[in-house]
């Protein structure tokens, strides 16, 4: 048993011209694959039975692992979990439906204002990490961020939308222009998936 890199349900060039094919290929087959390989190695070295535990439980049970391996597991299993959310959260030409629009408006006044706040959080985030729209236990929506490959699932929050702001997600195409990358993200955000995530939890 081990984790395997899932195929995307779209082509690497499907998000052009907003997200480029080369970045998508490297991001998926190299970066995500690397998080999976490292996670597999740590689990194999520790106890293969741990593969049977769902990832979102395992990431909250780092004490199952020897002390010196916990940080490496947190980074790599976190990377695997976050990137699974990432690929599913991308699709061109989706629209926010009326129900989800109302939910966003209730929390953030308007969809435009939500996008601005989320964008601002991403611009202000220093270093590598992720920007999230999460739903907490009280059913409240909140914009938040995590550093490195920390995942909001560890904080008992459920991610609805995620934005990868590691340089590997944009540097080939956008170079240092993180703001332009974020602008393009809004053209490939998968609103259907976000709404599905919202109602599922
Ligand atoms: Mn990434």
PDB file of C-alpha atoms and ligand atoms in Angstrom:
ATOM      1  CA  UNK A   1       0.000   0.000   0.000  1.00  0.00           C
ATOM      2  CA  UNK A   2       1.049   3.555  -0.626  1.00  0.00           C
ATOM      3  CA  UNK A   3      -0.308   6.870  -1.825  1.00  0.00           C
ATOM      4  CA  UNK A   4      -0.447   7.400  -5.566  1.00  0.00           C
ATOM      5  CA  UNK A   5      -0.608  10.572  -7.613  1.00  0.00           C
ATOM      6  CA  UNK A   6      -4.121  10.834  -8.989  1.00  0.00           C
ATOM      7  CA  UNK A   7      -4.545  11.825 -12.613  1.00  0.00           C
ATOM      8  CA  UNK A   8      -6.154  15.212 -13.132  1.00  0.00           C
ATOM      9  CA  UNK A   9      -9.646  15.098 -14.599  1.00  0.00           C
ATOM     10  CA  UNK A  10      -8.585  17.704 -17.166  1.00  0.00           C
ATOM     11  CA  UNK A  11      -5.564  18.235 -19.408  1.00  0.00           C
ATOM     12  CA  UNK A  12      -2.486  20.143 -18.344  1.00  0.00           C
ATOM     13  CA  UNK A  13      -3.279  22.801 -20.947  1.00  0.00           C
ATOM     14  CA  UNK A  14      -6.957  23.084 -19.986  1.00  0.00           C
ATOM     15  CA  UNK A  15      -6.435  26.189 -17.900  1.00  0.00           C
ATOM     16  CA  UNK A  16      -4.600  28.141 -20.588  1.00  0.00           C
ATOM     17  CA  UNK A  17      -4.157  31.048 -21.077  1.00  0.00           C
ATOM     18  CA  UNK A  18      -4.552  31.720 -17.345  1.00  0.00           C
ATOM     19  CA  UNK A  19      -2.419  28.914 -15.898  1.00  0.00           C
ATOM     20  CA  UNK A  20       0.205  27.558 -18.304  1.00  0.00           C
ATOM     21  CA  UNK A  21       0.734  23.947 -19.287  1.00  0.00           C
ATOM     22  CA  UNK A  22       4.400  23.749 -18.258  1.00  0.00           C
ATOM     23  CA  UNK A  23       3.730  24.940 -14.723  1.00  0.00           C
ATOM     24  CA  UNK A  24       0.799  22.535 -14.419  1.00  0.00           C
ATOM     25  CA  UNK A  25       2.948  19.578 -15.525  1.00  0.00           C
ATOM     26  CA  UNK A  26       5.850  20.352 -13.200  1.00  0.00           C
ATOM     27  CA  UNK A  27       3.594  21.276 -10.303  1.00  0.00           C
ATOM     28  CA  UNK A  28       1.631  18.038 -10.573  1.00  0.00           C
ATOM     29  CA  UNK A  29       4.223  15.465 -11.693  1.00  0.00           C
ATOM     30  CA  UNK A  30       7.211  16.817  -9.759  1.00  0.00           C
ATOM     31  CA  UNK A  31       6.100  18.846  -6.737  1.00  0.00           C
ATOM     32  CA  UNK A  32       2.969  16.930  -5.785  1.00  0.00           C
ATOM     33  CA  UNK A  33       4.647  13.626  -6.659  1.00  0.00           C
ATOM     34  CA  UNK A  34       7.551  14.532  -4.400  1.00  0.00           C
ATOM     35  CA  UNK A  35       5.258  15.166  -1.414  1.00  0.00           C
ATOM     36  CA  UNK A  36       3.695  11.756  -2.053  1.00  0.00           C
ATOM     37  CA  UNK A  37       7.051   9.966  -2.364  1.00  0.00           C
ATOM     38  CA  UNK A  38       8.338  11.475   0.872  1.00  0.00           C
ATOM     39  CA  UNK A  39       5.110  10.643   2.705  1.00  0.00           C
ATOM     40  CA  UNK A  40       5.218   7.047   1.449  1.00  0.00           C
ATOM     41  CA  UNK A  41       8.819   6.650   2.570  1.00  0.00           C
ATOM     42  CA  UNK A  42       8.133   7.930   6.080  1.00  0.00           C
ATOM     43  CA  UNK A  43       5.109   5.664   6.516  1.00  0.00           C
ATOM     44  CA  UNK A  44       6.943   2.622   5.138  1.00  0.00           C
ATOM     45  CA  UNK A  45       9.811   3.247   7.541  1.00  0.00           C
ATOM     46  CA  UNK A  46       7.385   3.606  10.447  1.00  0.00           C
ATOM     47  CA  UNK A  47       4.478   1.185  10.015  1.00  0.00           C
ATOM     48  CA  UNK A  48       2.749   0.327   6.740  1.00  0.00           C
ATOM     49  CA  UNK A  49      -0.550  -0.141   8.566  1.00  0.00           C
ATOM     50  CA  UNK A  50      -0.697   3.640   8.927  1.00  0.00           C
ATOM     51  CA  UNK A  51      -1.651   3.795   5.225  1.00  0.00           C
ATOM     52  CA  UNK A  52      -5.106   2.573   6.246  1.00  0.00           C
ATOM     53  CA  UNK A  53      -5.809   5.684   8.299  1.00  0.00           C
ATOM     54  CA  UNK A  54      -7.520   8.485   6.335  1.00  0.00           C
ATOM     55  CA  UNK A  55      -5.077  11.297   5.575  1.00  0.00           C
ATOM     56  CA  UNK A  56      -7.076  13.954   7.371  1.00  0.00           C
ATOM     57  CA  UNK A  57      -6.951  11.906  10.574  1.00  0.00           C
ATOM     58  CA  UNK A  58      -3.304  10.970  10.134  1.00  0.00           C
ATOM     59  CA  UNK A  59      -2.219  14.599   9.735  1.00  0.00           C
ATOM     60  CA  UNK A  60      -3.705  15.252  13.182  1.00  0.00           C
ATOM     61  CA  UNK A  61      -1.945  12.231  14.736  1.00  0.00           C
ATOM     62  CA  UNK A  62       1.677  13.134  14.203  1.00  0.00           C
ATOM     63  CA  UNK A  63       2.483  11.561  17.571  1.00  0.00           C
ATOM     64  CA  UNK A  64       2.002   8.165  15.915  1.00  0.00           C
ATOM     65  CA  UNK A  65       5.416   8.854  14.366  1.00  0.00           C
ATOM     66  CA  UNK A  66       8.907   9.063  15.846  1.00  0.00           C
ATOM     67  CA  UNK A  67       9.743  12.584  16.938  1.00  0.00           C
ATOM     68  CA  UNK A  68      12.409  13.165  14.306  1.00  0.00           C
ATOM     69  CA  UNK A  69       9.993  12.296  11.491  1.00  0.00           C
ATOM     70  CA  UNK A  70       6.996  14.377  12.546  1.00  0.00           C
ATOM     71  CA  UNK A  71       7.997  17.620  10.893  1.00  0.00           C
ATOM     72  CA  UNK A  72       8.877  15.919   7.618  1.00  0.00           C
ATOM     73  CA  UNK A  73       5.564  14.075   7.653  1.00  0.00           C
ATOM     74  CA  UNK A  74       3.627  17.238   8.490  1.00  0.00           C
ATOM     75  CA  UNK A  75       5.216  19.029   5.517  1.00  0.00           C
ATOM     76  CA  UNK A  76       4.834  16.223   3.012  1.00  0.00           C
ATOM     77  CA  UNK A  77       1.469  14.738   3.959  1.00  0.00           C
ATOM     78  CA  UNK A  78       0.219  18.320   4.285  1.00  0.00           C
ATOM     79  CA  UNK A  79       1.541  18.975   0.779  1.00  0.00           C
ATOM     80  CA  UNK A  80      -0.302  15.919  -0.529  1.00  0.00           C
ATOM     81  CA  UNK A  81      -3.595  16.910   1.140  1.00  0.00           C
ATOM     82  CA  UNK A  82      -3.384  20.547   0.032  1.00  0.00           C
ATOM     83  CA  UNK A  83      -2.577  19.693  -3.563  1.00  0.00           C
ATOM     84  CA  UNK A  84      -5.460  17.242  -3.813  1.00  0.00           C
ATOM     85  CA  UNK A  85      -7.725  20.150  -2.886  1.00  0.00           C
ATOM     86  CA  UNK A  86      -5.864  22.428  -5.290  1.00  0.00           C
ATOM     87  CA  UNK A  87      -6.312  20.403  -8.517  1.00  0.00           C
ATOM     88  CA  UNK A  88      -9.995  19.799  -7.878  1.00  0.00           C
ATOM     89  CA  UNK A  89     -10.510  23.474  -7.163  1.00  0.00           C
ATOM     90  CA  UNK A  90      -9.455  24.551 -10.655  1.00  0.00           C
ATOM     91  CA  UNK A  91     -11.717  24.730 -13.707  1.00  0.00           C
ATOM     92  CA  UNK A  92     -12.325  27.295 -16.391  1.00  0.00           C
ATOM     93  CA  UNK A  93     -15.676  28.959 -17.028  1.00  0.00           C
ATOM     94  CA  UNK A  94     -17.586  28.049 -13.904  1.00  0.00           C
ATOM     95  CA  UNK A  95     -19.984  30.492 -12.290  1.00  0.00           C
ATOM     96  CA  UNK A  96     -20.968  30.991  -8.716  1.00  0.00           C
ATOM     97  CA  UNK A  97     -24.534  29.773  -8.276  1.00  0.00           C
ATOM     98  CA  UNK A  98     -27.221  31.850  -6.619  1.00  0.00           C
ATOM     99  CA  UNK A  99     -27.202  29.878  -3.344  1.00  0.00           C
ATOM    100  CA  UNK A 100     -23.466  30.160  -2.856  1.00  0.00           C
ATOM    101  CA  UNK A 101     -23.570  33.812  -3.905  1.00  0.00           C
ATOM    102  CA  UNK A 102     -26.048  34.531  -1.096  1.00  0.00           C
ATOM    103  CA  UNK A 103     -23.870  32.681   1.428  1.00  0.00           C
ATOM    104  CA  UNK A 104     -20.794  34.670   0.391  1.00  0.00           C
ATOM    105  CA  UNK A 105     -22.766  37.933   0.474  1.00  0.00           C
ATOM    106  CA  UNK A 106     -24.005  37.209   3.967  1.00  0.00           C
ATOM    107  CA  UNK A 107     -20.451  36.857   5.213  1.00  0.00           C
ATOM    108  CA  UNK A 108     -18.531  39.284   3.001  1.00  0.00           C
ATOM    109  CA  UNK A 109     -21.193  41.738   1.673  1.00  0.00           C
ATOM    110  CA  UNK A 110     -20.515  40.898  -1.987  1.00  0.00           C
ATOM    111  CA  UNK A 111     -18.641  38.361  -4.101  1.00  0.00           C
ATOM    112  CA  UNK A 112     -16.442  41.211  -5.350  1.00  0.00           C
ATOM    113  CA  UNK A 113     -15.589  42.194  -1.787  1.00  0.00           C
ATOM    114  CA  UNK A 114     -14.837  38.571  -0.890  1.00  0.00           C
ATOM    115  CA  UNK A 115     -12.453  38.341  -3.853  1.00  0.00           C
ATOM    116  CA  UNK A 116     -10.753  41.571  -2.816  1.00  0.00           C
ATOM    117  CA  UNK A 117     -10.297  40.438   0.776  1.00  0.00           C
ATOM    118  CA  UNK A 118      -9.010  37.030  -0.309  1.00  0.00           C
ATOM    119  CA  UNK A 119      -6.651  38.667  -2.819  1.00  0.00           C
ATOM    120  CA  UNK A 120      -5.371  41.071  -0.176  1.00  0.00           C
ATOM    121  CA  UNK A 121      -4.699  38.179   2.214  1.00  0.00           C
ATOM    122  CA  UNK A 122      -2.705  36.479  -0.571  1.00  0.00           C
ATOM    123  CA  UNK A 123      -0.719  39.617  -1.415  1.00  0.00           C
ATOM    124  CA  UNK A 124       0.106  40.219   2.247  1.00  0.00           C
ATOM    125  CA  UNK A 125       1.093  36.628   2.998  1.00  0.00           C
ATOM    126  CA  UNK A 126       4.846  36.533   3.404  1.00  0.00           C
ATOM    127  CA  UNK A 127       6.706  33.452   2.213  1.00  0.00           C
ATOM    128  CA  UNK A 128       5.347  30.131   1.002  1.00  0.00           C
ATOM    129  CA  UNK A 129       1.904  28.964   1.969  1.00  0.00           C
ATOM    130  CA  UNK A 130      -1.764  28.853   1.152  1.00  0.00           C
ATOM    131  CA  UNK A 131      -4.760  31.164   1.317  1.00  0.00           C
ATOM    132  CA  UNK A 132      -8.056  29.533   2.244  1.00  0.00           C
ATOM    133  CA  UNK A 133     -11.725  30.113   2.465  1.00  0.00           C
ATOM    134  CA  UNK A 134     -12.646  27.796   5.283  1.00  0.00           C
ATOM    135  CA  UNK A 135     -15.820  26.797   7.019  1.00  0.00           C
ATOM    136  CA  UNK A 136     -15.495  26.375  10.750  1.00  0.00           C
ATOM    137  CA  UNK A 137     -17.447  24.239  13.161  1.00  0.00           C
ATOM    138  CA  UNK A 138     -19.991  27.002  13.704  1.00  0.00           C
ATOM    139  CA  UNK A 139     -20.696  27.020   9.947  1.00  0.00           C
ATOM    140  CA  UNK A 140     -19.011  30.399   9.557  1.00  0.00           C
ATOM    141  CA  UNK A 141     -16.931  31.244   6.500  1.00  0.00           C
ATOM    142  CA  UNK A 142     -13.544  32.782   7.114  1.00  0.00           C
ATOM    143  CA  UNK A 143     -10.547  33.802   5.009  1.00  0.00           C
ATOM    144  CA  UNK A 144      -7.379  32.423   6.478  1.00  0.00           C
ATOM    145  CA  UNK A 145      -3.868  31.330   5.553  1.00  0.00           C
ATOM    146  CA  UNK A 146      -1.369  28.637   6.433  1.00  0.00           C
ATOM    147  CA  UNK A 147       2.403  28.683   6.052  1.00  0.00           C
ATOM    148  CA  UNK A 148       4.497  26.087   4.247  1.00  0.00           C
ATOM    149  CA  UNK A 149       2.310  23.003   3.706  1.00  0.00           C
ATOM    150  CA  UNK A 150       0.316  23.309   6.900  1.00  0.00           C
ATOM    151  CA  UNK A 151      -3.272  22.408   6.173  1.00  0.00           C
ATOM    152  CA  UNK A 152      -6.388  23.946   7.727  1.00  0.00           C
ATOM    153  CA  UNK A 153      -7.668  20.427   8.320  1.00  0.00           C
ATOM    154  CA  UNK A 154      -5.350  20.314  11.316  1.00  0.00           C
ATOM    155  CA  UNK A 155      -7.246  23.174  12.909  1.00  0.00           C
ATOM    156  CA  UNK A 156     -10.633  21.486  12.667  1.00  0.00           C
ATOM    157  CA  UNK A 157     -11.582  23.773   9.864  1.00  0.00           C
ATOM    158  CA  UNK A 158     -12.804  22.640   6.511  1.00  0.00           C
ATOM    159  CA  UNK A 159     -11.303  24.201   3.368  1.00  0.00           C
ATOM    160  CA  UNK A 160     -13.759  25.368   0.687  1.00  0.00           C
ATOM    161  CA  UNK A 161     -11.338  27.276  -1.559  1.00  0.00           C
ATOM    162  CA  UNK A 162      -7.538  27.088  -1.560  1.00  0.00           C
ATOM    163  CA  UNK A 163      -4.898  29.154  -3.321  1.00  0.00           C
ATOM    164  CA  UNK A 164      -1.324  27.887  -3.566  1.00  0.00           C
ATOM    165  CA  UNK A 165       1.023  30.840  -3.216  1.00  0.00           C
ATOM    166  CA  UNK A 166       4.286  28.908  -3.305  1.00  0.00           C
ATOM    167  CA  UNK A 167       6.481  30.365  -6.042  1.00  0.00           C
ATOM    168  CA  UNK A 168       6.486  26.956  -7.764  1.00  0.00           C
ATOM    169  CA  UNK A 169       2.795  27.576  -8.535  1.00  0.00           C
ATOM    170  CA  UNK A 170       3.463  30.655 -10.672  1.00  0.00           C
ATOM    171  CA  UNK A 171       7.111  31.568 -11.167  1.00  0.00           C
ATOM    172  CA  UNK A 172       7.619  30.029 -14.642  1.00  0.00           C
ATOM    173  CA  UNK A 173       4.830  32.096 -16.171  1.00  0.00           C
ATOM    174  CA  UNK A 174       4.375  35.063 -13.892  1.00  0.00           C
ATOM    175  CA  UNK A 175       7.942  35.390 -12.547  1.00  0.00           C
ATOM    176  CA  UNK A 176       7.792  37.661  -9.502  1.00  0.00           C
ATOM    177  CA  UNK A 177       4.341  39.051 -10.399  1.00  0.00           C
ATOM    178  CA  UNK A 178       2.331  37.349  -7.686  1.00  0.00           C
ATOM    179  CA  UNK A 179      -0.524  39.843  -8.050  1.00  0.00           C
ATOM    180  CA  UNK A 180      -1.038  38.923 -11.708  1.00  0.00           C
ATOM    181  CA  UNK A 181      -1.015  35.234 -10.761  1.00  0.00           C
ATOM    182  CA  UNK A 182      -3.741  35.841  -8.193  1.00  0.00           C
ATOM    183  CA  UNK A 183      -5.780  37.818 -10.745  1.00  0.00           C
ATOM    184  CA  UNK A 184      -5.575  34.859 -13.120  1.00  0.00           C
ATOM    185  CA  UNK A 185      -6.617  32.466 -10.374  1.00  0.00           C
ATOM    186  CA  UNK A 186     -10.094  34.039 -10.366  1.00  0.00           C
ATOM    187  CA  UNK A 187     -10.491  32.904 -13.991  1.00  0.00           C
ATOM    188  CA  UNK A 188      -9.849  29.266 -13.108  1.00  0.00           C
ATOM    189  CA  UNK A 189     -11.489  28.971  -9.716  1.00  0.00           C
ATOM    190  CA  UNK A 190     -13.929  26.060  -9.730  1.00  0.00           C
ATOM    191  CA  UNK A 191     -17.059  27.541  -8.131  1.00  0.00           C
ATOM    192  CA  UNK A 192     -18.947  24.242  -8.552  1.00  0.00           C
ATOM    193  CA  UNK A 193     -16.363  22.393  -6.483  1.00  0.00           C
ATOM    194  CA  UNK A 194     -16.324  25.152  -3.853  1.00  0.00           C
ATOM    195  CA  UNK A 195     -20.093  24.964  -3.473  1.00  0.00           C
ATOM    196  CA  UNK A 196     -19.994  21.149  -3.329  1.00  0.00           C
ATOM    197  CA  UNK A 197     -17.442  21.355  -0.570  1.00  0.00           C
ATOM    198  CA  UNK A 198     -19.572  23.883   1.294  1.00  0.00           C
ATOM    199  CA  UNK A 199     -22.736  21.777   1.282  1.00  0.00           C
ATOM    200  CA  UNK A 200     -20.938  18.472   1.920  1.00  0.00           C
ATOM    201  CA  UNK A 201     -19.528  19.602   5.267  1.00  0.00           C
TER     202      UNK A 201
HETATM  203 MN1  LIG B   1       2.128  23.679  -4.833  1.00  0.00          MN
END
